[in-house]
Short mmCIF file of C-alpha atoms and ligand atoms in Angstrom, two decimals:
data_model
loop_
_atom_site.label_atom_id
_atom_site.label_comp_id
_atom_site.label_asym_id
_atom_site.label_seq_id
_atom_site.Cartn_x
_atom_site.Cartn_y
_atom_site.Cartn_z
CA UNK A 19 -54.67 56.12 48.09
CA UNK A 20 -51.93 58.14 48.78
CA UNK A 21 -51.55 56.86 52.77
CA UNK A 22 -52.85 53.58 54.83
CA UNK A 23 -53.75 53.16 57.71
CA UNK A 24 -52.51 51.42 60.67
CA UNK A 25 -53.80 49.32 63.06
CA UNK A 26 -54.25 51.94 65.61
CA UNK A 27 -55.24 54.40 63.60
CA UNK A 28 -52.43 56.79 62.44
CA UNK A 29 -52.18 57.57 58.57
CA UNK A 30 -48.62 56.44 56.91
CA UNK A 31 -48.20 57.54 53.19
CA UNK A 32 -47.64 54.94 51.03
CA UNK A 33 -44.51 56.12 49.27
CA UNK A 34 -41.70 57.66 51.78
CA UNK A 35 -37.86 58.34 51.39
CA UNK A 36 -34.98 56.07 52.07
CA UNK A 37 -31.99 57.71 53.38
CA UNK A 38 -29.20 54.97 53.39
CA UNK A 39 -26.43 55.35 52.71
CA UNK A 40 -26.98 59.51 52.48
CA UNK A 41 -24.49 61.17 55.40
CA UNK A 42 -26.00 63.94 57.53
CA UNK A 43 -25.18 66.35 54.59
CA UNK A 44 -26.45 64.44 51.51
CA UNK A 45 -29.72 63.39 53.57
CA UNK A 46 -29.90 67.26 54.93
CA UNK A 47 -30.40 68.25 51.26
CA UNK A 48 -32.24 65.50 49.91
CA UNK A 49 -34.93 65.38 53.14
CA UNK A 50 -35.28 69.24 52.34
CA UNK A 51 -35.54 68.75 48.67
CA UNK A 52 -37.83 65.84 48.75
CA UNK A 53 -39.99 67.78 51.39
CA UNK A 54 -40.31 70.71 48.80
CA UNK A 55 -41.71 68.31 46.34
CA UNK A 56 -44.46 66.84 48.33
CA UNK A 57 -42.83 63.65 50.19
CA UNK A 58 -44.25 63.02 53.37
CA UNK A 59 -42.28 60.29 54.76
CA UNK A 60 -38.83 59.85 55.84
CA UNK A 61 -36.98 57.11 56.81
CA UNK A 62 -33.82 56.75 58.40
CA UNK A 63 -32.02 55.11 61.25
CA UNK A 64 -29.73 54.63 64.24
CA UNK A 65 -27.43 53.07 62.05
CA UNK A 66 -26.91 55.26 59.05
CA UNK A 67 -25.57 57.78 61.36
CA UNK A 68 -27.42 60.49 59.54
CA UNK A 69 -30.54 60.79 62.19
CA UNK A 70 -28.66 64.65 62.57
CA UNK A 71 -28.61 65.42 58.78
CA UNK A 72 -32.57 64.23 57.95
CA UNK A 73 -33.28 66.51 61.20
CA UNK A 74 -31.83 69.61 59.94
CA UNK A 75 -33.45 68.39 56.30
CA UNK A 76 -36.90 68.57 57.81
CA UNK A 77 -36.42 71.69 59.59
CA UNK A 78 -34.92 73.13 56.59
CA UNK A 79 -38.02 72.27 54.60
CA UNK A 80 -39.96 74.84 56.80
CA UNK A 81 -43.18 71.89 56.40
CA UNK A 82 -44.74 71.87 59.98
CA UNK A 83 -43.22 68.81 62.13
CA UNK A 84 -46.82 67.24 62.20
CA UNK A 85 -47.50 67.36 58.97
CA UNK A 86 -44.24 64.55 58.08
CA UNK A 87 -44.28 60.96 59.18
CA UNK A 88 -40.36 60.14 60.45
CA UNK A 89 -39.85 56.36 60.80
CA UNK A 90 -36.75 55.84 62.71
CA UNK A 91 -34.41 52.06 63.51
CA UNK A 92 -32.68 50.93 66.86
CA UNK A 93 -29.74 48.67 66.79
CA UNK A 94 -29.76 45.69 68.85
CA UNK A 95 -27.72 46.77 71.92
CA UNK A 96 -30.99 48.45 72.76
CA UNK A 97 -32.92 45.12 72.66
CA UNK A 98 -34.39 45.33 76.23
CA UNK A 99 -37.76 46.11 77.83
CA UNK A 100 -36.37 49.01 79.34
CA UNK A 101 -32.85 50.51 76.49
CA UNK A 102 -35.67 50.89 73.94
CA UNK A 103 -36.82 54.23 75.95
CA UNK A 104 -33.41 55.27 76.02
CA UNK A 105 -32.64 54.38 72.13
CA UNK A 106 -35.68 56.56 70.96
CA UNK A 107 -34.84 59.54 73.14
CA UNK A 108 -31.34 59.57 71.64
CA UNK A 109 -33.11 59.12 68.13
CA UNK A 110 -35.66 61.99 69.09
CA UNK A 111 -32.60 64.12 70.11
CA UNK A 112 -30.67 63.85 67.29
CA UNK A 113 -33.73 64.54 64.94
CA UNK A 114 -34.68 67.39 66.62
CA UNK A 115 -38.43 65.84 67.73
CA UNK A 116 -40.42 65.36 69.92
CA UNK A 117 -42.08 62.53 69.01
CA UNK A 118 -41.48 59.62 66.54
CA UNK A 119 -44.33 58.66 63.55
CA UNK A 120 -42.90 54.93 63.69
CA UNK A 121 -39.88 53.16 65.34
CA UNK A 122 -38.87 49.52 64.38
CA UNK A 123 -36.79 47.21 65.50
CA UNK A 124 -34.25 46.99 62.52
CA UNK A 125 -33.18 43.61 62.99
CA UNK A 126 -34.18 40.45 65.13
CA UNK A 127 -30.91 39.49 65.20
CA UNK A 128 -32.08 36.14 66.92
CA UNK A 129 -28.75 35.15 67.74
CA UNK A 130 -29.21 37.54 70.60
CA UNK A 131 -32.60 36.58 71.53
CA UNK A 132 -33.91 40.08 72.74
CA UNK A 133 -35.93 40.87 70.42
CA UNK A 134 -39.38 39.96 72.12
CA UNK A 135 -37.98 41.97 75.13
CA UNK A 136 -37.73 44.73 72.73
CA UNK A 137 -40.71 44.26 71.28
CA UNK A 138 -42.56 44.81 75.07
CA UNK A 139 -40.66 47.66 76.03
CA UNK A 140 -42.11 49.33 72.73
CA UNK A 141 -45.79 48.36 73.18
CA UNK A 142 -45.26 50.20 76.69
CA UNK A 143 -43.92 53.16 74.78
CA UNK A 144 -46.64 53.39 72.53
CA UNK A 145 -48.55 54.07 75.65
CA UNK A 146 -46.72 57.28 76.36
CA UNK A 147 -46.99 59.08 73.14
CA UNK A 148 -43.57 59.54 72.76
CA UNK A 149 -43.86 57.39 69.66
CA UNK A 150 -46.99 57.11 67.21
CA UNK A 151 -46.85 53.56 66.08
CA UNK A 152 -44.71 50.29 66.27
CA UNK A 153 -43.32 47.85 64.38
CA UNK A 154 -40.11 45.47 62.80
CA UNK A 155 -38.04 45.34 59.89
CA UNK A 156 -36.54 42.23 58.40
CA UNK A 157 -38.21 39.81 60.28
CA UNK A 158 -39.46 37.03 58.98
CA UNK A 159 -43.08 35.24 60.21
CA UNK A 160 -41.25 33.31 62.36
CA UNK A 161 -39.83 36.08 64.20
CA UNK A 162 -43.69 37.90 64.29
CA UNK A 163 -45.44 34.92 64.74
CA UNK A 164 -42.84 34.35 68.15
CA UNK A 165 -43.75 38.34 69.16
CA UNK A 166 -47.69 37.21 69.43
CA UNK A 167 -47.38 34.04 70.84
CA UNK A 168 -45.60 36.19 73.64
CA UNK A 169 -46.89 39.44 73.66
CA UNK A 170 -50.25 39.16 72.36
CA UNK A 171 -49.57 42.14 69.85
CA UNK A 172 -48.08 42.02 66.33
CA UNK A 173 -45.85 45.32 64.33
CA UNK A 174 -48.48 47.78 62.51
CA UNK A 175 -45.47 48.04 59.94
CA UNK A 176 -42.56 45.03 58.71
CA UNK A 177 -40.15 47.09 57.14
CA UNK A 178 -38.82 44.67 54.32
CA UNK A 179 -36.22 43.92 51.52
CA UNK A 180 -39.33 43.87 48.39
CA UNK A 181 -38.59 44.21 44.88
CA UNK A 182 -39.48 42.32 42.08
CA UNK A 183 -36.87 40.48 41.84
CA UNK A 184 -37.38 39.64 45.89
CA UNK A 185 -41.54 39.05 46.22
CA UNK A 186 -41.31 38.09 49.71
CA UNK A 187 -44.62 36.11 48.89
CA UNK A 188 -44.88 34.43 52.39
CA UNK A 189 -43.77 37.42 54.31
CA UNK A 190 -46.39 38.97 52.32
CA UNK A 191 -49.55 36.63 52.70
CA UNK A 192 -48.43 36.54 56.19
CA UNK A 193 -48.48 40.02 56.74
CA UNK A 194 -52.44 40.54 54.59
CA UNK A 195 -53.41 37.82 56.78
CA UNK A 196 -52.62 39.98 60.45
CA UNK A 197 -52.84 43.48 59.38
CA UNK A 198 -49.33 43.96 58.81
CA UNK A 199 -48.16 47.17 56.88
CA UNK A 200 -45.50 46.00 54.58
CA UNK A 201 -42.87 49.08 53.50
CA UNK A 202 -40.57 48.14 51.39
CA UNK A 203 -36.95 48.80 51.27
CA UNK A 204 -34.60 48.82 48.37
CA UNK A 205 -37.82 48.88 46.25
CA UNK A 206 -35.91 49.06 43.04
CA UNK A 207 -33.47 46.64 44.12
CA UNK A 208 -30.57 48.86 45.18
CA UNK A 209 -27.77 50.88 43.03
CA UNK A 210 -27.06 48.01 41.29
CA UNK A 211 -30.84 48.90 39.33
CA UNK A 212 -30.52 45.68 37.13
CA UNK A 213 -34.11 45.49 37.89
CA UNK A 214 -34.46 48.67 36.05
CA UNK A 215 -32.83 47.63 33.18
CA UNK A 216 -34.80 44.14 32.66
CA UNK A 217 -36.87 43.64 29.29
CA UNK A 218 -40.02 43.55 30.82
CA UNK A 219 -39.67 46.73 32.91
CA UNK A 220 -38.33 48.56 30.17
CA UNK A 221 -40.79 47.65 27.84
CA UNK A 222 -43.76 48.40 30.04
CA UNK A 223 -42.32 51.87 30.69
CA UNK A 224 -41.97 52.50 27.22
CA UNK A 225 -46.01 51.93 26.83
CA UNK A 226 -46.86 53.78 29.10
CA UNK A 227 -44.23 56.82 28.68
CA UNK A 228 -43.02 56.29 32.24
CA UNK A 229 -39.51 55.42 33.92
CA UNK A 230 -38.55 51.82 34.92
CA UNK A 231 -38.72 53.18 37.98
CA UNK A 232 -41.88 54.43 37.96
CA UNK A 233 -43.23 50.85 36.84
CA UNK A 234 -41.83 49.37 39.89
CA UNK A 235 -42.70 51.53 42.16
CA UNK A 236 -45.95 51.45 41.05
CA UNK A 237 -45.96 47.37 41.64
CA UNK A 238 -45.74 48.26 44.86
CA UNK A 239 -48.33 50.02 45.33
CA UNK A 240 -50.51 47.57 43.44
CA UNK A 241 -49.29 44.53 45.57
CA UNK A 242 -50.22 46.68 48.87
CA UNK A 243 -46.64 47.91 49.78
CA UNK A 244 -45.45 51.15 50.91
CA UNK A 245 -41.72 51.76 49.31
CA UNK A 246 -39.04 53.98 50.51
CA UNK A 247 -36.93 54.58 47.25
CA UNK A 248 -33.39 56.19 47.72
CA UNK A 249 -32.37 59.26 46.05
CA UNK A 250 -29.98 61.76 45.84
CA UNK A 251 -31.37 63.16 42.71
CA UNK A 252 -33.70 66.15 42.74
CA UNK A 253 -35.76 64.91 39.42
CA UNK A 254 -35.69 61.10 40.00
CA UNK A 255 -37.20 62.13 43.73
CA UNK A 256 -39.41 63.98 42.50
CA UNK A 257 -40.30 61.22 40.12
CA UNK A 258 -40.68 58.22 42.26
CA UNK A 259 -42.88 60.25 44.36
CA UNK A 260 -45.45 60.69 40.31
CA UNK A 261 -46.54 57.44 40.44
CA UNK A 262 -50.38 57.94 42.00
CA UNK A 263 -52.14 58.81 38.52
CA UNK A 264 -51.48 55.85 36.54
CA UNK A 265 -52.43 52.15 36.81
CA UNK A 266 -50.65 48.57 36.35
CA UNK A 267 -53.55 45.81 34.94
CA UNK A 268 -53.25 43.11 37.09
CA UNK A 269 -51.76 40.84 33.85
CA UNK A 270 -48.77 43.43 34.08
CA UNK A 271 -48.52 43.29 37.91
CA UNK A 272 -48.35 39.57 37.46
CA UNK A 273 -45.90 39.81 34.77
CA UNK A 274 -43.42 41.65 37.22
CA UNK A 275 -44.01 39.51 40.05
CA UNK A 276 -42.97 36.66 37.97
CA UNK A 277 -39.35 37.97 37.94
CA UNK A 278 -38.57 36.83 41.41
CA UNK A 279 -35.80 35.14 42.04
CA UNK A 280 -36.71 33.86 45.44
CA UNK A 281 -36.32 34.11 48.85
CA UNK A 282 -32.10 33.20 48.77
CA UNK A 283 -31.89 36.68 47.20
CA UNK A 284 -32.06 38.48 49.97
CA UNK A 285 -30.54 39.41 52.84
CA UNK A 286 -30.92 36.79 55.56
CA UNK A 287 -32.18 38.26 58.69
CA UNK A 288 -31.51 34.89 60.57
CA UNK A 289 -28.10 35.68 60.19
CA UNK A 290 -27.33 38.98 59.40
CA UNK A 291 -27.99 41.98 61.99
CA UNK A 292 -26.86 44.96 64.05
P1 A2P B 307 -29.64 58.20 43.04
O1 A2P B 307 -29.60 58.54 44.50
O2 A2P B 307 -28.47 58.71 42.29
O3 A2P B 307 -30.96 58.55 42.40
P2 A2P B 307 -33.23 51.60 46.30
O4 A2P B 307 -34.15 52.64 46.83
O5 A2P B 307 -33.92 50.41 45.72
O6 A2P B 307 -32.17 51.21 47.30
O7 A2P B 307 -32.45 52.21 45.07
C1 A2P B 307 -31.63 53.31 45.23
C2 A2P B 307 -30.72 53.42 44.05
O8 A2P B 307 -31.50 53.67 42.88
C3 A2P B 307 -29.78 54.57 44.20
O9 A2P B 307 -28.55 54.21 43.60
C4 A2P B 307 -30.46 55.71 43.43
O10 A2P B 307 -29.49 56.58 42.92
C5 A2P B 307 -31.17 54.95 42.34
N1 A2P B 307 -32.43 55.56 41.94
C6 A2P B 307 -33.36 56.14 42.72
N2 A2P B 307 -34.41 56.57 42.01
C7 A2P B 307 -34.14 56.26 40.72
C8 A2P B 307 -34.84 56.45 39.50
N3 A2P B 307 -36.02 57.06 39.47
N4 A2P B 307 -34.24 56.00 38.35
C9 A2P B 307 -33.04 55.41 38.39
N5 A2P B 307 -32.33 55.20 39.50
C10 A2P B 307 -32.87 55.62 40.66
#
């Protein structure tokens, strides 16, 4: 399946673009390029200053506005029942729309302790159309298990760090278990791409005459995630989008899931914020 859908009903396609750390002109050229080529989802935020850039990309693409799913991030000054209004219009204004697909809280940043206020002043938005569907990023069950015991209502999407190297397997269960959308970012594990270059990744893409990237991307589909892979590159995004006509036997998808390296991996959303 090429899309999934969300709790209340709106289609998100299960394999997007990532646009940190692109400037407005890099993600102006890669949003446009990547719309040429089929992608349907683009994801960007407040705080990669580029909001201007992926506008201009989507325009540029000439692809009807309703036909692309734009996932947008507020920063947590706007963690208040009543600054998240005010942090999607600037969003909206900057990208040139109307509307949002899907906005998320980027951070809980629980130091601050705003983040259920945040969380109400979105479900009220959600009312009003002005955006599509709700949800986090980087928080951890804790965090989503606090926004139901006080609002009632949990994210359709939890925007996380997933790779294999990072399985998230608690996040994960925890998410299957409420109906919890999990899109995952740095999918192949960054620029570093060490997870690219393991044995096992390499090897599988060798049988199968695919890229490492390919393979992993494809592991995300298999364990239910939605990833937003980064790129620049006209033929690796059009690549990482080429990964609905093959299959990973669930022996393999096991095999790659057994790389993790655990939870202390990753970037600690307990600490770590903005
Ligand atoms: P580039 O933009 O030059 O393609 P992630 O999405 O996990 O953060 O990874 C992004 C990094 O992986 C970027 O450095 C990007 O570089 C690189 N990358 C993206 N797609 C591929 C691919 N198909 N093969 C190899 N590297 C890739």
């Amino acid at each position: 399946m090429r899309t999934v859908t969300l709790r209340h009903g709106g289609e998100m396609p299960r394999v997007g673009l990532g646009t940190w750390p692109m400037d407005d002109a890099e993600a102006e050229t890669a949003v446009a390029t990547a719309i040429a080529g089929g992608y349907r989802l683009i994801d960007t935020a407040e705080n990669y200053g580029n909001e201007d850039g992926v506008g201009r990309g989507i325009r540029a693409s000439g692809v009807a506005r309703d036909q692309i799913f734009i996932t947008t991030k507020l920063n947590k000054r706007w963690h208040g029942v009543d600054l998240v209004a005010e942090a999607v219009n600037r969003s909206a204004d900057r990208l040139g729309v109307d509307y949002l697909d899907l906005i998320l809280i980027h951070w809980p940043n629980p130091a601050q302790d705003r983040y259920v206020e945040a969380w109400q002043g979105l479900i009220a938005l959600r009312d009003t159309g002005r955006v599509r569907a709700i949800g986090t990023s980087n928080f951890k069950p804790a965090h989503l298990r606090r926004l139901e015991k006080e609002t009632g209502v949990l994210p359709e999407v939890n925007q996380i760090e997933l790779s294999p190297f990072a399985t998230r397997t608690a996040s994960r269960s925890y998410h299957d278990e409420n109906g919890i959308v999990t899109e995952s970012w740095s999918p192949l594990g960054g620029s570093a791409n060490r997870i690219l270059r393991a044995p096992l990744i390499v090897e599988l893409a060798a049988r199968r005459d695919r890229s490492p990237a390919q393979i992993v991307l494809r592991w995300h589909l298999e364990i239910g995630a939605a990833p937003i892979p980064k790129s620049s590159n006209p033929e690796r995004l059009a690549a990482n989008l080429d990964v609905f006509d093959f299959a990973l036997a669930p022996q393999e998808v096991a095999a790659i899931s057994a790389l993790d390296r655990g939870e202390s991996t990753v970037v600690d959303s307990d600490s770590f914020g903005h």
